[in-house]
XYZ file of C-alpha atoms in Angstrom:
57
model
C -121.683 9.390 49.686
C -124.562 8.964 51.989
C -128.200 8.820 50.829
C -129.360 12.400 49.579
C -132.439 13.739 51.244
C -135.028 16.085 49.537
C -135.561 19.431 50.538
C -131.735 19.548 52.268
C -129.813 18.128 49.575
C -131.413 18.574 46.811
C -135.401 19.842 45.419
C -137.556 19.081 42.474
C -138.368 21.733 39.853
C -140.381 20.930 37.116
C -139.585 17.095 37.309
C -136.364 17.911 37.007
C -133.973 17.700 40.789
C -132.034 20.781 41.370
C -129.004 20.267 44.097
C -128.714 22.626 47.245
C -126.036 24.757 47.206
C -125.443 23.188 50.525
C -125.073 19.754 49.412
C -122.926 21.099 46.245
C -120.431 22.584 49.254
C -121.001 19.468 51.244
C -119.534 17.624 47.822
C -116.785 19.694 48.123
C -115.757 20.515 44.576
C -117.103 22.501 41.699
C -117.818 20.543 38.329
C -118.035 24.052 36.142
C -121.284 22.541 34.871
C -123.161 25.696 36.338
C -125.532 24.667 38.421
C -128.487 26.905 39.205
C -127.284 26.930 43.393
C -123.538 26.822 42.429
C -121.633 28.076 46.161
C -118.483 28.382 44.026
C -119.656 31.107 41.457
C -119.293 29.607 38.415
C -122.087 30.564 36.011
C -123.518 30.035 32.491
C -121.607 33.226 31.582
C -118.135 32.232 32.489
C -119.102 28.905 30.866
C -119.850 30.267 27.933
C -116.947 33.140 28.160
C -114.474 29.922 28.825
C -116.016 27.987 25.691
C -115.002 31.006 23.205
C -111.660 31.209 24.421
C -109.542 32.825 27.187
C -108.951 36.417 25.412
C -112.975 37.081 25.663
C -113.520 36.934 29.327
């Protein structure tokens, strides 16, 4: 993967760097970890909803 560059790929929030939701579509997968830009749709909910077990969703 080529080098990523700030404000396109990714941006910094509170020291902490947040990836684009067009760099996370660029990557071309989804890694259910729920990222805040997440172009996929996967969010802390259905993380959570997946962790108590398929029945609760």
């Amino acid at each position: 993967m080529s080098k990523l560059i700030e404000g396109e790929d990714f941006y910094v929030e509170r020291g902490l760097m947040v990836l684009t939701a067009k760099y996370l579509l660029k990557r071309g997968y989804c890694c259910k970890n729920a990222c805040r830009n997440c172009p996929y749709g996967f969010s802390k909910k259905k993380k959570e909803a997946a962790a108590e077990g398929p029945d609760k969703v």
